[in-house]
Amino acid sequence: MKIAVVGATGMVGQVMLQVLAERNFPLTELIPVASKKSVGKEIEFQSKKYKVVDLATAVEMKPDIALFSAGGETSLAWAPKFAAVGTRVVDNSSAWRMHADKKLIIPEINAYELTQDDYIIANPNCSTIQLLMALHPIHKTYGIKRAIVSTYQSITGTGVKAVQQLENEFRKLEGEMAYPYPIHKNAIPHCDVFLDNDYTKEEMKLTNETKKILGDESVQVVATAVRIPVVGGHSEAVNLELNSSFELKDLKKLLSETPGIVVQDQPEVNQYPMPIYAEGRDEVFVGRIREDFTRENALNLWIVADNLRKGAATNTVQIAEYLVHRFKIA
Ligand code: 2RA
């Protein structure tokens, strides 16, 4: 089976290769794809060397599956070309997520929606994935009326340029800016671009993608997305208003029994999720689970996950694994 990784030299692309190897994905040929400037570079994968190719060459090679992490423009232009030669595309950009005829998939939640006819599949935004891994079981059991989400997002979500900016600022060196302001010793309430409604695209991704993945337009999500000088993962403070009453111990048990979730919630011994411990892991960590004493049927959660893994590469590879298994791609 031939697998293309489009954006193979980028931050998420590199983690995709790592996850494919870790999970011993049943590929027989890797097609690393990157921009013209990287064409010809060699990538080592499972002790074999593969030459980076450009997009047109990769399409001619007719991969069975193509994992994309190359930005929305590239995905809009090239995912249909791969699909036209029979390649199933799993795309990490926001390009296809809200298209009515494209599926937006977190395998633990809605992989069942996929059919043989799905050739372009959207991977949700990293902050959406970790949020919904925790919200889905709660919504199924109690119904969620509203979620108020504050995110504390890793600079790795922006990419190498942002990590370099922090490094330079820490070392008091000049360099290219990924953000409009210094990120060292700062918190920037501006992820992606501002929209006419004064929210950012990143904040509206949480609002819109949640409704689509849960299949329930009634779930109200309002968010504030903040960038902080952290590299291990995204954190989210979430306030939930439920449609029904709940016992805290039952809700904690529900989360702890949910595949992919790890409950870390023993404040009495300073045990709660943090990016320094989530980094490199595929689980979504949930803690600080407590009732909201200001209103009925409401609670607060703290959710942390590695945005490059479950938030991007691992979720993408899990979708590819599902495709192989469900549609017998050999
Ligand atoms: C960010 N969610 O963290 C974006 C990356 N896709 O900037």
mmCIF file of C-alpha atoms and ligand atoms in Angstrom:
data_model
loop_
_atom_site.group_PDB
_atom_site.id
_atom_site.type_symbol
_atom_site.label_atom_id
_atom_site.label_comp_id
_atom_site.label_asym_id
_atom_site.label_seq_id
_atom_site.Cartn_x
_atom_site.Cartn_y
_atom_site.Cartn_z
ATOM 1 C CA MET A 1 0.000 0.000 0.000
ATOM 2 C CA LYS A 2 1.345 3.421 -1.037
ATOM 3 C CA ILE A 3 0.970 6.294 1.425
ATOM 4 C CA ALA A 4 1.754 9.899 0.543
ATOM 5 C CA VAL A 5 2.542 12.425 3.274
ATOM 6 C CA VAL A 6 1.985 15.880 1.813
ATOM 7 C CA GLY A 7 3.957 18.407 3.884
ATOM 8 C CA ALA A 8 6.361 15.680 4.969
ATOM 9 C CA THR A 9 9.124 18.126 5.934
ATOM 10 C CA GLY A 10 6.838 20.305 8.087
ATOM 11 C CA MET A 11 6.242 20.051 11.846
ATOM 12 C CA VAL A 12 3.017 18.004 11.601
ATOM 13 C CA GLY A 13 4.324 16.011 8.620
ATOM 14 C CA GLN A 14 7.333 14.899 10.635
ATOM 15 C CA VAL A 15 5.064 13.775 13.491
ATOM 16 C CA MET A 16 2.873 11.927 10.966
ATOM 17 C CA LEU A 17 5.931 9.919 9.854
ATOM 18 C CA GLN A 18 6.810 9.249 13.504
ATOM 19 C CA VAL A 19 3.268 8.044 14.264
ATOM 20 C CA LEU A 20 3.077 5.887 11.098
ATOM 21 C CA ALA A 21 6.287 4.156 12.192
ATOM 22 C CA GLU A 22 5.256 3.837 15.853
ATOM 23 C CA ARG A 23 1.933 2.246 14.880
ATOM 24 C CA ASN A 24 3.595 0.076 12.243
ATOM 25 C CA PHE A 25 1.120 1.284 9.642
ATOM 26 C CA PRO A 26 0.854 -1.412 6.881
ATOM 27 C CA LEU A 27 2.426 0.659 4.110
ATOM 28 C CA THR A 28 4.696 -0.854 1.461
ATOM 29 C CA GLU A 29 5.790 2.454 -0.068
ATOM 30 C CA LEU A 30 6.081 5.964 1.394
ATOM 31 C CA ILE A 31 5.744 9.002 -0.885
ATOM 32 C CA PRO A 32 7.088 12.064 0.960
ATOM 33 C CA VAL A 33 5.751 15.224 -0.703
ATOM 34 C CA ALA A 34 6.918 18.775 -0.147
ATOM 35 C CA SER A 35 7.427 22.082 -1.923
ATOM 36 C CA LYS A 36 9.810 22.393 -4.869
ATOM 37 C CA LYS A 37 12.660 23.570 -2.631
ATOM 38 C CA SER A 38 12.646 20.215 -0.786
ATOM 39 C CA VAL A 39 12.294 17.986 -3.873
ATOM 40 C CA GLY A 40 15.126 15.448 -4.028
ATOM 41 C CA LYS A 41 15.850 15.572 -0.284
ATOM 42 C CA GLU A 42 16.028 12.116 1.273
ATOM 43 C CA ILE A 43 13.773 11.065 4.162
ATOM 44 C CA GLU A 44 14.562 7.939 6.153
ATOM 45 C CA PHE A 45 11.541 5.883 7.206
ATOM 46 C CA GLN A 46 11.771 2.487 8.884
ATOM 47 C CA SER A 47 15.428 2.181 7.753
ATOM 48 C CA LYS A 48 14.569 2.878 4.100
ATOM 49 C CA LYS A 49 15.433 6.108 2.271
ATOM 50 C CA TYR A 50 12.766 7.876 0.205
ATOM 51 C CA LYS A 51 13.248 10.899 -2.040
ATOM 52 C CA VAL A 52 10.895 13.865 -1.555
ATOM 53 C CA VAL A 53 8.753 14.495 -4.632
ATOM 54 C CA ASP A 54 6.519 17.346 -5.701
ATOM 55 C CA LEU A 55 2.725 17.214 -5.772
ATOM 56 C CA ALA A 56 2.356 16.498 -9.503
ATOM 57 C CA THR A 57 4.744 13.538 -9.279
ATOM 58 C CA ALA A 58 2.919 12.210 -6.198
ATOM 59 C CA VAL A 59 -0.431 12.277 -8.015
ATOM 60 C CA GLU A 60 1.113 10.316 -10.928
ATOM 61 C CA MET A 61 2.278 7.709 -8.387
ATOM 62 C CA LYS A 62 -1.375 7.140 -7.418
ATOM 63 C CA PRO A 63 -1.031 6.606 -3.653
ATOM 64 C CA ASP A 64 -3.799 4.662 -1.923
ATOM 65 C CA ILE A 65 -3.994 7.253 0.854
ATOM 66 C CA ALA A 66 -2.557 10.782 1.120
ATOM 67 C CA LEU A 67 -2.157 12.451 4.510
ATOM 68 C CA PHE A 68 -2.126 16.224 4.005
ATOM 69 C CA SER A 69 -0.642 18.864 6.257
ATOM 70 C CA ALA A 70 0.280 21.571 3.756
ATOM 71 C CA GLY A 71 -2.174 24.399 4.312
ATOM 72 C CA GLY A 72 -5.603 25.127 2.950
ATOM 73 C CA GLU A 73 -4.571 26.513 -0.425
ATOM 74 C CA THR A 74 -2.553 23.422 -1.349
ATOM 75 C CA SER A 75 -5.340 21.159 -0.118
ATOM 76 C CA LEU A 76 -8.055 22.959 -2.087
ATOM 77 C CA ALA A 77 -5.943 22.783 -5.254
ATOM 78 C CA TRP A 78 -4.507 19.271 -4.921
ATOM 79 C CA ALA A 79 -6.797 17.050 -2.807
ATOM 80 C CA PRO A 80 -9.284 16.770 -5.715
ATOM 81 C CA LYS A 81 -6.427 15.789 -8.072
ATOM 82 C CA PHE A 82 -5.412 12.948 -5.762
ATOM 83 C CA ALA A 83 -9.049 11.896 -5.316
ATOM 84 C CA ALA A 84 -9.460 11.833 -9.102
ATOM 85 C CA VAL A 85 -6.800 9.083 -9.342
ATOM 86 C CA GLY A 86 -8.425 7.055 -6.562
ATOM 87 C CA THR A 87 -6.420 8.322 -3.602
ATOM 88 C CA ARG A 88 -8.240 8.781 -0.300
ATOM 89 C CA VAL A 89 -7.129 12.106 1.183
ATOM 90 C CA VAL A 90 -7.122 12.895 4.917
ATOM 91 C CA ASP A 91 -6.548 16.642 5.214
ATOM 92 C CA ASN A 92 -5.367 18.524 8.303
ATOM 93 C CA SER A 93 -6.169 22.000 6.980
ATOM 94 C CA SER A 94 -9.454 23.832 7.540
ATOM 95 C CA ALA A 95 -10.134 23.834 3.761
ATOM 96 C CA TRP A 96 -12.774 21.047 3.628
ATOM 97 C CA ARG A 97 -13.973 20.840 7.245
ATOM 98 C CA MET A 98 -17.233 22.726 6.861
ATOM 99 C CA HIS A 99 -18.072 21.543 3.322
ATOM 100 C CA ALA A 100 -21.533 19.921 3.498
ATOM 101 C CA ASP A 101 -20.400 16.893 1.491
ATOM 102 C CA LYS A 102 -17.121 16.302 3.372
ATOM 103 C CA LYS A 103 -16.848 14.295 6.584
ATOM 104 C CA LEU A 104 -15.128 15.809 9.670
ATOM 105 C CA ILE A 105 -13.812 12.862 11.637
ATOM 106 C CA ILE A 106 -12.561 11.979 15.110
ATOM 107 C CA PRO A 107 -12.424 8.175 14.826
ATOM 108 C CA GLU A 108 -13.488 7.495 18.439
ATOM 109 C CA ILE A 109 -16.597 9.639 17.851
ATOM 110 C CA ASN A 110 -17.852 9.423 14.271
ATOM 111 C CA ALA A 111 -15.726 7.195 12.021
ATOM 112 C CA TYR A 112 -18.897 5.225 11.333
ATOM 113 C CA GLU A 113 -20.021 8.117 9.099
ATOM 114 C CA LEU A 114 -17.344 7.238 6.512
ATOM 115 C CA THR A 115 -18.368 5.434 3.309
ATOM 116 C CA GLN A 116 -16.593 4.070 0.213
ATOM 117 C CA ASP A 117 -17.493 7.336 -1.499
ATOM 118 C CA ASP A 118 -15.445 9.547 0.842
ATOM 119 C CA TYR A 119 -12.238 10.490 -0.985
ATOM 120 C CA ILE A 120 -11.535 13.768 0.790
ATOM 121 C CA ILE A 121 -11.876 13.546 4.590
ATOM 122 C CA ALA A 122 -11.244 16.453 6.943
ATOM 123 C CA ASN A 123 -9.253 16.216 10.157
ATOM 124 C CA PRO A 124 -10.742 18.650 12.726
ATOM 125 C CA ASN A 125 -8.755 21.503 14.235
ATOM 126 C CA CYS A 126 -6.419 20.420 17.035
ATOM 127 C CA SER A 127 -8.292 22.360 19.724
ATOM 128 C CA THR A 128 -11.598 20.877 18.515
ATOM 129 C CA ILE A 129 -10.308 17.297 18.696
ATOM 130 C CA GLN A 130 -9.202 17.465 22.321
ATOM 131 C CA LEU A 131 -12.361 19.371 23.328
ATOM 132 C CA LEU A 132 -14.721 16.885 21.699
ATOM 133 C CA MET A 133 -12.915 13.821 23.000
ATOM 134 C CA ALA A 134 -14.088 14.995 26.447
ATOM 135 C CA LEU A 135 -17.415 16.572 25.442
ATOM 136 C CA HIS A 136 -18.762 13.702 23.308
ATOM 137 C CA PRO A 137 -19.435 11.218 26.155
ATOM 138 C CA ILE A 138 -20.870 14.018 28.296
ATOM 139 C CA HIS A 139 -23.147 15.144 25.458
ATOM 140 C CA LYS A 140 -24.334 11.587 24.791
ATOM 141 C CA THR A 141 -25.148 11.045 28.482
ATOM 142 C CA TYR A 142 -26.419 14.399 29.719
ATOM 143 C CA GLY A 143 -26.794 16.643 26.660
ATOM 144 C CA ILE A 144 -24.716 19.817 26.439
ATOM 145 C CA LYS A 145 -26.572 23.120 26.170
ATOM 146 C CA ARG A 146 -23.564 25.434 26.106
ATOM 147 C CA ALA A 147 -19.777 25.316 26.334
ATOM 148 C CA ILE A 148 -17.600 28.310 27.160
ATOM 149 C CA VAL A 149 -14.027 27.515 26.100
ATOM 150 C CA SER A 150 -10.805 29.386 26.834
ATOM 151 C CA THR A 151 -7.803 27.906 25.064
ATOM 152 C CA TYR A 152 -4.119 28.260 25.981
ATOM 153 C CA GLN A 153 -2.476 27.193 22.744
ATOM 154 C CA SER A 154 1.051 25.936 22.115
ATOM 155 C CA ILE A 155 3.217 27.872 19.670
ATOM 156 C CA THR A 156 3.809 24.592 17.813
ATOM 157 C CA GLY A 157 0.290 25.091 16.441
ATOM 158 C CA THR A 158 1.686 27.996 14.465
ATOM 159 C CA GLY A 159 4.784 26.136 13.311
ATOM 160 C CA VAL A 160 8.568 26.280 13.219
ATOM 161 C CA LYS A 161 8.677 30.066 12.758
ATOM 162 C CA ALA A 162 6.867 30.597 16.072
ATOM 163 C CA VAL A 163 9.124 28.192 17.955
ATOM 164 C CA GLN A 164 12.114 30.057 16.495
ATOM 165 C CA GLN A 165 10.613 33.425 17.539
ATOM 166 C CA LEU A 166 10.293 32.283 21.153
ATOM 167 C CA GLU A 167 13.846 30.896 21.093
ATOM 168 C CA ASN A 168 15.176 34.190 19.698
ATOM 169 C CA GLU A 169 13.278 36.289 22.245
ATOM 170 C CA PHE A 170 14.462 34.069 25.069
ATOM 171 C CA ARG A 171 18.041 34.543 23.866
ATOM 172 C CA LYS A 172 17.468 38.253 23.089
ATOM 173 C CA LEU A 173 18.269 37.656 19.412
ATOM 174 C CA GLU A 174 16.666 39.419 16.448
ATOM 175 C CA GLY A 175 14.659 37.269 14.066
ATOM 176 C CA GLU A 176 11.520 36.743 11.990
ATOM 177 C CA MET A 177 8.205 37.270 13.815
ATOM 178 C CA ALA A 178 5.426 34.678 13.576
ATOM 179 C CA TYR A 179 3.189 36.876 15.747
ATOM 180 C CA PRO A 180 2.442 40.614 15.819
ATOM 181 C CA TYR A 181 3.984 40.793 19.301
ATOM 182 C CA PRO A 182 6.665 39.085 21.367
ATOM 183 C CA ILE A 183 5.465 35.707 22.674
ATOM 184 C CA HIS A 184 8.116 35.351 25.408
ATOM 185 C CA LYS A 185 6.520 36.288 28.809
ATOM 186 C CA ASN A 186 3.317 37.077 26.926
ATOM 187 C CA ALA A 187 -0.175 35.759 26.118
ATOM 188 C CA ILE A 188 -1.628 36.768 22.738
ATOM 189 C CA PRO A 189 -5.470 36.578 22.396
ATOM 190 C CA HIS A 190 -5.187 36.199 18.641
ATOM 191 C CA CYS A 191 -4.988 32.752 16.956
ATOM 192 C CA ASP A 192 -5.486 32.807 13.182
ATOM 193 C CA VAL A 193 -7.283 35.886 11.749
ATOM 194 C CA PHE A 194 -10.062 38.099 13.095
ATOM 195 C CA LEU A 195 -13.500 37.843 11.449
ATOM 196 C CA ASP A 196 -16.255 40.452 11.092
ATOM 197 C CA ASN A 197 -17.917 39.193 14.306
ATOM 198 C CA ASP A 198 -14.775 40.103 16.314
ATOM 199 C CA TYR A 199 -14.010 36.433 16.916
ATOM 200 C CA THR A 200 -10.958 34.758 15.388
ATOM 201 C CA LYS A 201 -11.154 31.910 12.868
ATOM 202 C CA GLU A 202 -9.634 29.672 15.553
ATOM 203 C CA GLU A 203 -12.468 30.498 17.957
ATOM 204 C CA MET A 204 -15.158 29.961 15.325
ATOM 205 C CA LYS A 205 -13.602 26.589 14.398
ATOM 206 C CA LEU A 206 -14.517 25.412 17.909
ATOM 207 C CA THR A 207 -18.065 26.748 17.531
ATOM 208 C CA ASN A 208 -18.719 25.350 14.063
ATOM 209 C CA GLU A 209 -16.775 22.086 14.107
ATOM 210 C CA THR A 210 -18.341 21.018 17.411
ATOM 211 C CA LYS A 211 -21.852 21.227 15.963
ATOM 212 C CA LYS A 212 -20.858 19.252 12.850
ATOM 213 C CA ILE A 213 -19.008 16.455 14.675
ATOM 214 C CA LEU A 214 -21.686 16.032 17.365
ATOM 215 C CA GLY A 215 -24.357 16.300 14.658
ATOM 216 C CA ASP A 216 -26.287 18.691 16.864
ATOM 217 C CA GLU A 217 -26.821 22.325 15.907
ATOM 218 C CA SER A 218 -28.301 23.023 19.366
ATOM 219 C CA VAL A 219 -24.917 22.777 21.121
ATOM 220 C CA GLN A 220 -23.716 26.343 21.687
ATOM 221 C CA VAL A 221 -19.951 26.894 21.869
ATOM 222 C CA VAL A 222 -18.292 30.252 22.450
ATOM 223 C CA ALA A 223 -14.515 30.523 22.695
ATOM 224 C CA THR A 224 -11.517 32.699 23.385
ATOM 225 C CA ALA A 225 -8.326 31.330 21.819
ATOM 226 C CA VAL A 226 -5.047 32.504 23.338
ATOM 227 C CA ARG A 227 -1.467 31.783 22.269
ATOM 228 C CA ILE A 228 1.022 31.173 25.072
ATOM 229 C CA PRO A 229 4.765 30.415 25.105
ATOM 230 C CA VAL A 230 4.385 26.638 25.604
ATOM 231 C CA VAL A 231 5.421 23.782 23.279
ATOM 232 C CA GLY A 232 3.982 20.558 24.714
ATOM 233 C CA GLY A 233 0.335 20.958 23.844
ATOM 234 C CA HIS A 234 -2.870 22.950 23.989
ATOM 235 C CA SER A 235 -4.799 23.469 27.236
ATOM 236 C CA GLU A 236 -8.479 24.387 27.501
ATOM 237 C CA ALA A 237 -10.555 25.695 30.420
ATOM 238 C CA VAL A 238 -14.129 24.642 29.684
ATOM 239 C CA ASN A 239 -17.386 25.562 31.397
ATOM 240 C CA LEU A 240 -20.338 23.335 30.464
ATOM 241 C CA GLU A 241 -24.044 23.826 31.003
ATOM 242 C CA LEU A 242 -25.866 20.490 30.648
ATOM 243 C CA ASN A 243 -29.448 19.670 29.773
ATOM 244 C CA SER A 244 -29.801 17.398 32.785
ATOM 245 C CA SER A 245 -28.520 16.991 36.336
ATOM 246 C CA PHE A 246 -25.451 14.902 37.069
ATOM 247 C CA GLU A 247 -23.468 13.394 39.921
ATOM 248 C CA LEU A 248 -19.836 14.525 39.719
ATOM 249 C CA LYS A 249 -18.543 11.058 40.592
ATOM 250 C CA ASP A 250 -20.613 9.528 37.755
ATOM 251 C CA LEU A 251 -19.354 12.087 35.260
ATOM 252 C CA LYS A 252 -15.726 11.491 36.288
ATOM 253 C CA LYS A 253 -16.282 7.715 35.940
ATOM 254 C CA LEU A 254 -17.809 8.260 32.497
ATOM 255 C CA LEU A 255 -14.739 10.189 31.340
ATOM 256 C CA SER A 256 -12.270 7.735 32.898
ATOM 257 C CA GLU A 257 -13.994 4.882 31.014
ATOM 258 C CA THR A 258 -13.871 6.733 27.671
ATOM 259 C CA PRO A 259 -11.207 5.342 25.250
ATOM 260 C CA GLY A 260 -8.538 7.971 24.549
ATOM 261 C CA ILE A 261 -9.251 9.958 27.702
ATOM 262 C CA VAL A 262 -7.058 9.932 30.829
ATOM 263 C CA VAL A 263 -8.573 11.580 33.914
ATOM 264 C CA GLN A 264 -5.868 13.253 36.018
ATOM 265 C CA ASP A 265 -7.841 14.787 38.867
ATOM 266 C CA GLN A 266 -6.382 14.651 42.344
ATOM 267 C CA PRO A 267 -5.857 18.320 43.283
ATOM 268 C CA GLU A 268 -5.172 17.255 46.862
ATOM 269 C CA VAL A 269 -1.847 15.915 45.624
ATOM 270 C CA ASN A 270 -1.354 18.546 42.891
ATOM 271 C CA GLN A 271 -2.403 16.086 40.164
ATOM 272 C CA TYR A 272 -3.924 17.749 37.088
ATOM 273 C CA PRO A 273 -3.144 17.768 33.338
ATOM 274 C CA MET A 274 -0.273 19.913 32.041
ATOM 275 C CA PRO A 275 1.400 20.241 28.606
ATOM 276 C CA ILE A 276 4.779 19.195 30.016
ATOM 277 C CA TYR A 277 3.290 15.746 30.676
ATOM 278 C CA ALA A 278 0.967 15.568 27.642
ATOM 279 C CA GLU A 279 3.811 16.226 25.154
ATOM 280 C CA GLY A 280 4.461 13.204 22.926
ATOM 281 C CA ARG A 281 1.336 11.377 24.168
ATOM 282 C CA ASP A 282 -1.814 10.536 22.153
ATOM 283 C CA GLU A 283 -4.259 10.638 25.032
ATOM 284 C CA VAL A 284 -6.446 13.611 25.958
ATOM 285 C CA PHE A 285 -5.957 14.475 29.624
ATOM 286 C CA VAL A 286 -8.884 15.825 31.686
ATOM 287 C CA GLY A 287 -8.786 17.240 35.211
ATOM 288 C CA ARG A 288 -9.981 20.024 37.522
ATOM 289 C CA ILE A 289 -13.443 18.468 37.091
ATOM 290 C CA ARG A 290 -15.705 20.386 39.441
ATOM 291 C CA GLU A 291 -19.261 21.655 39.703
ATOM 292 C CA ASP A 292 -19.947 25.233 38.723
ATOM 293 C CA PHE A 293 -21.510 26.507 41.952
ATOM 294 C CA THR A 294 -22.952 29.559 40.172
ATOM 295 C CA ARG A 295 -25.579 27.679 38.135
ATOM 296 C CA GLU A 296 -27.496 24.389 37.987
ATOM 297 C CA ASN A 297 -26.327 21.426 35.842
ATOM 298 C CA ALA A 298 -23.013 23.149 35.143
ATOM 299 C CA LEU A 299 -19.372 22.171 35.611
ATOM 300 C CA ASN A 300 -15.792 23.141 34.792
ATOM 301 C CA LEU A 301 -13.109 21.008 33.122
ATOM 302 C CA TRP A 302 -9.441 21.424 32.234
ATOM 303 C CA ILE A 303 -8.399 19.562 29.029
ATOM 304 C CA VAL A 304 -4.824 19.130 27.793
ATOM 305 C CA ALA A 305 -3.432 17.270 24.756
ATOM 306 C CA ASP A 306 -0.418 17.313 22.453
ATOM 307 C CA ASN A 307 -1.755 19.361 19.530
ATOM 308 C CA LEU A 308 0.733 17.821 17.092
ATOM 309 C CA ARG A 309 -0.261 14.252 17.986
ATOM 310 C CA LYS A 310 -3.916 13.590 18.842
ATOM 311 C CA GLY A 311 -4.618 17.146 17.697
ATOM 312 C CA ALA A 312 -3.234 16.464 14.228
ATOM 313 C CA ALA A 313 -0.924 13.590 13.180
ATOM 314 C CA THR A 314 -2.296 10.743 15.300
ATOM 315 C CA ASN A 315 -5.940 11.546 14.557
ATOM 316 C CA THR A 316 -5.065 11.635 10.850
ATOM 317 C CA VAL A 317 -3.279 8.278 11.010
ATOM 318 C CA GLN A 318 -6.164 6.792 12.999
ATOM 319 C CA ILE A 319 -8.534 7.837 10.196
ATOM 320 C CA ALA A 320 -6.191 6.200 7.663
ATOM 321 C CA GLU A 321 -6.109 3.014 9.774
ATOM 322 C CA TYR A 322 -9.900 3.008 9.830
ATOM 323 C CA LEU A 323 -10.050 3.394 6.039
ATOM 324 C CA VAL A 324 -7.642 0.474 5.561
ATOM 325 C CA HIS A 325 -9.591 -1.734 7.935
ATOM 326 C CA ARG A 326 -13.126 -0.754 6.849
ATOM 327 C CA PHE A 327 -12.560 -0.601 3.086
ATOM 328 C CA LYS A 328 -9.912 -3.307 2.894
ATOM 329 C CA ILE A 329 -7.310 -1.071 1.211
ATOM 330 C CA ALA A 330 -4.290 -3.308 0.605
HETATM 331 C C1 2RA B 1 -3.079 26.612 15.867
HETATM 332 N N1 2RA B 1 -5.005 25.172 15.585
HETATM 333 O O1 2RA B 1 -2.877 26.143 16.990
HETATM 334 C C2 2RA B 1 -3.936 25.881 14.892
HETATM 335 C C3 2RA B 1 -3.079 24.951 14.099
HETATM 336 N N2 2RA B 1 -3.769 24.213 13.148
HETATM 337 O O2 2RA B 1 -2.562 27.662 15.430
#
